[in-house]
Short mmCIF file of C-alpha atoms in Angstrom, two decimals:
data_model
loop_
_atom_site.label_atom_id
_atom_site.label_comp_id
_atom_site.label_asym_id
_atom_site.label_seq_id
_atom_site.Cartn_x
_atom_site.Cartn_y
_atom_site.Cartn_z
CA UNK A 193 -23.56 0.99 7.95
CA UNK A 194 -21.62 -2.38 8.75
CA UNK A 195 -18.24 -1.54 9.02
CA UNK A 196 -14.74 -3.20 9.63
CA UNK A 197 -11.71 -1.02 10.04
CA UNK A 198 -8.21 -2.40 9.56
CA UNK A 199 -4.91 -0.96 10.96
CA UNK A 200 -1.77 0.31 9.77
CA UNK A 201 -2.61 0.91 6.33
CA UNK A 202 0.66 0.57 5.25
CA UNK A 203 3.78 -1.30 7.00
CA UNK A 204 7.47 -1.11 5.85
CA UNK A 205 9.64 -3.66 7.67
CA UNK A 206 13.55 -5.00 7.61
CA UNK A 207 13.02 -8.60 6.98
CA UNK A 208 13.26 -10.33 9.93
CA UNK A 209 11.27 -8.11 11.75
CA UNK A 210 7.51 -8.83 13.17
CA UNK A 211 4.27 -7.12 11.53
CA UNK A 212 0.71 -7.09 13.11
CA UNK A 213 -2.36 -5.98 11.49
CA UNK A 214 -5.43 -5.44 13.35
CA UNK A 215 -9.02 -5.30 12.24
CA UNK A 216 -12.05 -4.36 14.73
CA UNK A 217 -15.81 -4.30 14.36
CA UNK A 218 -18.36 -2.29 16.31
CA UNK A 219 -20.64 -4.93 16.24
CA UNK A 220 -20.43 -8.64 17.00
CA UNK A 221 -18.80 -10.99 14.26
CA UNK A 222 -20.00 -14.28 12.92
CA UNK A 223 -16.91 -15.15 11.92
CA UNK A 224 -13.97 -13.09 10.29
CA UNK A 225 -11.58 -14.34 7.19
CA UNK A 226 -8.31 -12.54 6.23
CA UNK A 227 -7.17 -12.89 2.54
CA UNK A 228 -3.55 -11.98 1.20
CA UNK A 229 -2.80 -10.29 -2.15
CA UNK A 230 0.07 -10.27 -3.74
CA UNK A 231 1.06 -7.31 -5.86
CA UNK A 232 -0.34 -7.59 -9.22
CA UNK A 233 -2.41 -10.83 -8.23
CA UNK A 234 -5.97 -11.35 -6.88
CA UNK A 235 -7.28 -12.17 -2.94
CA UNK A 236 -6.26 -15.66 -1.63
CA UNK A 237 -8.04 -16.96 1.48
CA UNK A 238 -5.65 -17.65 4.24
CA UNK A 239 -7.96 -18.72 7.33
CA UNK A 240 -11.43 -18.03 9.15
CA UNK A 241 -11.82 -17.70 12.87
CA UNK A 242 -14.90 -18.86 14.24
CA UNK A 243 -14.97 -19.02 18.47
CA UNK A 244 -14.46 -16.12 20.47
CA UNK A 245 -10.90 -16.39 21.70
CA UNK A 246 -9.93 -18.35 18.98
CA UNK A 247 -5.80 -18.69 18.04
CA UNK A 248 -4.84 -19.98 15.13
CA UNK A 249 -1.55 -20.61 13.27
CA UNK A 250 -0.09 -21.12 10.22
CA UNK A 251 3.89 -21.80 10.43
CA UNK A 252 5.04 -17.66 10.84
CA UNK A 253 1.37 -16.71 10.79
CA UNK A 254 -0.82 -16.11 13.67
CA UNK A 255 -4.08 -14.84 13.73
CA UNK A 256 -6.60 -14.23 16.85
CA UNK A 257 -10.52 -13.40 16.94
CA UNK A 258 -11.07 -11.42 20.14
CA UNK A 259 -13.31 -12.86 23.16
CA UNK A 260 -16.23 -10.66 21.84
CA UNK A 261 -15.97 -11.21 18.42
CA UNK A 262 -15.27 -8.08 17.53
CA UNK A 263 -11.45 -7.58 16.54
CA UNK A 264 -9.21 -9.84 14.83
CA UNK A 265 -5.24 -10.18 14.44
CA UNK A 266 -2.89 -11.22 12.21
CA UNK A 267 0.97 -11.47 13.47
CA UNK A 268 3.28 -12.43 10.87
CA UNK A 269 6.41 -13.24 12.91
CA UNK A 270 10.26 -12.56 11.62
CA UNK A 271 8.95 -11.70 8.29
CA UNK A 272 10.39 -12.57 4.59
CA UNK A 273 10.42 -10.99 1.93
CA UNK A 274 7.75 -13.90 0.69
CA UNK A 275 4.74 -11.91 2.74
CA UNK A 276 5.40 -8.66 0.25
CA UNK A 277 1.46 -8.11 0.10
CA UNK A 278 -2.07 -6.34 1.21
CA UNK A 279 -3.19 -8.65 4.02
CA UNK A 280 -7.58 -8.11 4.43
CA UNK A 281 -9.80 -8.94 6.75
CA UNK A 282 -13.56 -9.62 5.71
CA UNK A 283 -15.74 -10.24 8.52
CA UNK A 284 -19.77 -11.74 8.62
CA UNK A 285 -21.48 -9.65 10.81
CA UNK A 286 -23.71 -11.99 13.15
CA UNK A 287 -26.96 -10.50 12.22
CA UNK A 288 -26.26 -10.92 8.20
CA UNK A 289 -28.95 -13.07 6.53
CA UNK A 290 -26.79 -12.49 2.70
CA UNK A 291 -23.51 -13.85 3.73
CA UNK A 292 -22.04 -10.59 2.60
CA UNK A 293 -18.54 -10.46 3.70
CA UNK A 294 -17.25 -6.73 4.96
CA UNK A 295 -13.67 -6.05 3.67
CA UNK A 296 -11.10 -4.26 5.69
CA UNK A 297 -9.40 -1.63 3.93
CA UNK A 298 -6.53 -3.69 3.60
CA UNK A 299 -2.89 -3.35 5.34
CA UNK A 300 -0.27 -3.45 2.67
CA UNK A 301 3.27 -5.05 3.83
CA UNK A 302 6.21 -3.92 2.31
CA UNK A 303 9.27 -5.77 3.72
CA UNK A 304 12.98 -4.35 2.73
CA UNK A 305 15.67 -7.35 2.41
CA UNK B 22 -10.53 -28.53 -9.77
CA UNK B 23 -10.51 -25.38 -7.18
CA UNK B 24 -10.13 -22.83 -9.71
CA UNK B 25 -12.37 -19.59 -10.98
CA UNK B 26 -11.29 -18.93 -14.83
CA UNK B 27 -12.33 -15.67 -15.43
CA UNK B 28 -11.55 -13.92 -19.19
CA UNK B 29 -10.46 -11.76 -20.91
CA UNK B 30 -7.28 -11.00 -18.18
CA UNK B 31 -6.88 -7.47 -19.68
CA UNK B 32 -9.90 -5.51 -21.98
CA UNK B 33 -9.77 -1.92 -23.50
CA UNK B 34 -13.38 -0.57 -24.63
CA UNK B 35 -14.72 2.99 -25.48
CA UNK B 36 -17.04 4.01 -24.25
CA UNK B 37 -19.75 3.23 -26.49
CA UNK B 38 -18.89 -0.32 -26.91
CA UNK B 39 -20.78 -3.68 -25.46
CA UNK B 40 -18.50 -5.65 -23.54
CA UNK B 41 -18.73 -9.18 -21.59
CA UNK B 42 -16.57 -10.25 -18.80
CA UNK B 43 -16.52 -14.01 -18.24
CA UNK B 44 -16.27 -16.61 -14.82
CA UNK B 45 -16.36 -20.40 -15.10
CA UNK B 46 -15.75 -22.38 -11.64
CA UNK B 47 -16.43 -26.02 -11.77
CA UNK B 48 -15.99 -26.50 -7.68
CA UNK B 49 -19.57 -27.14 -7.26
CA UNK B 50 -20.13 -23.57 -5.12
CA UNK B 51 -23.63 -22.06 -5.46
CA UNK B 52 -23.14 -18.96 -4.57
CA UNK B 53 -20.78 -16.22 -7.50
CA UNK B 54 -19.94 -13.25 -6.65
CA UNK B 55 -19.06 -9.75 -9.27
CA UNK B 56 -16.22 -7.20 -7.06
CA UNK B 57 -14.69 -4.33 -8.13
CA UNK B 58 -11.35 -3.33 -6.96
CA UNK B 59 -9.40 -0.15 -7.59
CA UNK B 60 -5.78 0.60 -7.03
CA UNK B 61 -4.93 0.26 -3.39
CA UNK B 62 -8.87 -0.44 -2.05
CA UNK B 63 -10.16 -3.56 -0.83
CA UNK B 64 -12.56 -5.34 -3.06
CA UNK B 65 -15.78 -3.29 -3.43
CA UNK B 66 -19.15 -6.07 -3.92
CA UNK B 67 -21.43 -5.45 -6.86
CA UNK B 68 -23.29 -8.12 -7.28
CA UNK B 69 -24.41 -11.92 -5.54
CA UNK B 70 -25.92 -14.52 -7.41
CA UNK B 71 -27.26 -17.74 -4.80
CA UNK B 72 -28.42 -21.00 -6.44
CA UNK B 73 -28.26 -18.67 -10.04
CA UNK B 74 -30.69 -16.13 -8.82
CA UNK B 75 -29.52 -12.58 -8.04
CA UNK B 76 -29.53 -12.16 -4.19
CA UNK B 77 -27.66 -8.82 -3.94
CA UNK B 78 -27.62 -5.98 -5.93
CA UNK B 79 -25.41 -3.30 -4.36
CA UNK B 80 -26.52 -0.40 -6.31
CA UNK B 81 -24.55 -0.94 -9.35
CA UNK B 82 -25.62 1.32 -12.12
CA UNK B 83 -27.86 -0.32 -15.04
CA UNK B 84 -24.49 -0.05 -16.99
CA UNK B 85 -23.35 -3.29 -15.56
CA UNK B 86 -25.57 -6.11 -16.16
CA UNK B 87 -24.93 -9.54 -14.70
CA UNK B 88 -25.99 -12.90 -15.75
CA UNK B 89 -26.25 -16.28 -14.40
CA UNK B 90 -26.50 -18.83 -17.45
CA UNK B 91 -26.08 -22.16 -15.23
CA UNK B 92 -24.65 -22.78 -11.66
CA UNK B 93 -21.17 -22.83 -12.76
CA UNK B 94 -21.04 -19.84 -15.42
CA UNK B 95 -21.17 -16.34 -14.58
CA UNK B 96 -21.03 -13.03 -16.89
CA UNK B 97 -20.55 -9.43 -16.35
CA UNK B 98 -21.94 -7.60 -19.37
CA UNK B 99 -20.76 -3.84 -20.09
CA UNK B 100 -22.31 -1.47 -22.15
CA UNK B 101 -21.76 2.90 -22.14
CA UNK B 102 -18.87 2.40 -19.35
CA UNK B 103 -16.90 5.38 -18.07
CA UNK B 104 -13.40 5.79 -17.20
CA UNK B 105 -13.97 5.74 -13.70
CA UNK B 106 -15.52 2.28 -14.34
CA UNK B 107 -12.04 1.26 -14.79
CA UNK B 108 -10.51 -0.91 -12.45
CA UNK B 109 -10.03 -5.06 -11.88
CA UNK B 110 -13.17 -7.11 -11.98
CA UNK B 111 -12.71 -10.09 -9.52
CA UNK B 112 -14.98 -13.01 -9.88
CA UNK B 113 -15.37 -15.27 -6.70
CA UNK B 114 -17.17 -18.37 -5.69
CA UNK B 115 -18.25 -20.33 -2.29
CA UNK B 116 -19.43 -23.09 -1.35
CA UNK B 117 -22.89 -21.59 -0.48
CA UNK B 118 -23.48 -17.83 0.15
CA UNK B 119 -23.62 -18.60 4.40
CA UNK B 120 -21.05 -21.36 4.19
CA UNK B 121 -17.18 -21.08 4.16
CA UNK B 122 -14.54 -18.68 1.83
CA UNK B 123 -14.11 -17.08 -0.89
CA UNK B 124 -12.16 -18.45 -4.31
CA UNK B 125 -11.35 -15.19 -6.27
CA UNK B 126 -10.24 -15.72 -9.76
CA UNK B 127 -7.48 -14.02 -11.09
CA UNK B 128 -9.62 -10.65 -12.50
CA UNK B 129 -10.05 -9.04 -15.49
CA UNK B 130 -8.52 -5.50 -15.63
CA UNK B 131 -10.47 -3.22 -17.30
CA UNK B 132 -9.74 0.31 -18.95
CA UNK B 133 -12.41 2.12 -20.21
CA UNK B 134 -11.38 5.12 -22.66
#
């Protein structure tokens, strides 16, 4: 079946430090959305990614769709202790006629202060 | 309003009782969606309603029944659960099931004795 897998599982950092999750596909992506939950709370959207190559950021955050649509990033740079959370990816496979969105299994950030 | 209510937050049942789970968003979205989420997993879809008809069905035992009353109401209803059924019940919304992300409410944790 349709699958996404998503890298490190788990992450402990020193704040301050970088983190990177990566997700990747093997097949081509309409478009891929990564969701943050905090511990104890429910999935928040953060941003989708559209166009192959596309870079987007958000302040620390920076997240890239690969040129064939297939993996995704998401850099967090010198992280706080603020970005404590599971960090998912949820791609739309390009031949899906539902919409269904395919989850990562989720990297879970753990930063020490 | 860019909220998804959902209640109860927390719900203890045997497992011979008849349960509902409740989701109210009032965004306008069309398309309400039923996940399941254990303990350290990414959300797990169960079921898609589109325009208040049920689109997806993801093999969810007859156990779980949904229910679409009106386009901005959405129920879960339980009846014979088992234990394993216990986990957190995320509703989520969007704006149509092809179009843009996903609003999660805050879940209803379920523990099924």
């Amino acid at each position: 079946g349709q699958q996404v897998m998503q890298i490190p599982q788990y992450q402990h950092v020193q704040e301050g430090e970088d983190f990177t999750t990566y997700c990747n596909s093997s097949t081509t992506l309409s478009n891929i959305q990564w969701y943050k939950q905090r511990p104890g709370g429910h999935p928040v959207f953060l941003i989708q990614l559209v166009k192959s190559g596309e870079v987007k950021k958000q302040k620390r955050l920076t997240f890239q769709f690969g040129e064939a649509k297939k993996n995704s990033s998401l850099h967090i740079t010198a992280t706080q202790t603020t970005d404590v959370g599971t960090y998912f990816c949820a791609g739309l496979h390009g031949s899906s006629n539902t919409g269904k969105l395919i989850f990562g299994q989720g990297t879970t950030l753990q930063v020490k202060p | 309003d860019t909220e998804v209510t959902q209640t109860p937050k927390h719900l203890v049942m045997g497992m011979t009782n008849k349960k509902s789970l409740k989701c109210e968003q009032h965004m306008g979205h069309r398309a309400m969606y039923w996940y399941k989420q254990k303990a350290k997993k990414p959300p797990e879809l169960m079921f898609v309603y589109s325009y208040e008809k049920l689109s997806i069905n993801e093999s969810v035992p007859s156990r779980f029944s949904p229910e679409c009353p009106n386009s901005s109401l959405l129920n879960l209803h339980l009846h014979a659960l088992q234990p394993e059924d216990s986990a957190l019940y995320l509703c989520a919304s969007k704006l149509a099931p092809n179009t843009g992300e996903l609003f999660f409410g805050e879940g209803s944790r379920l523990t099924v004795l």
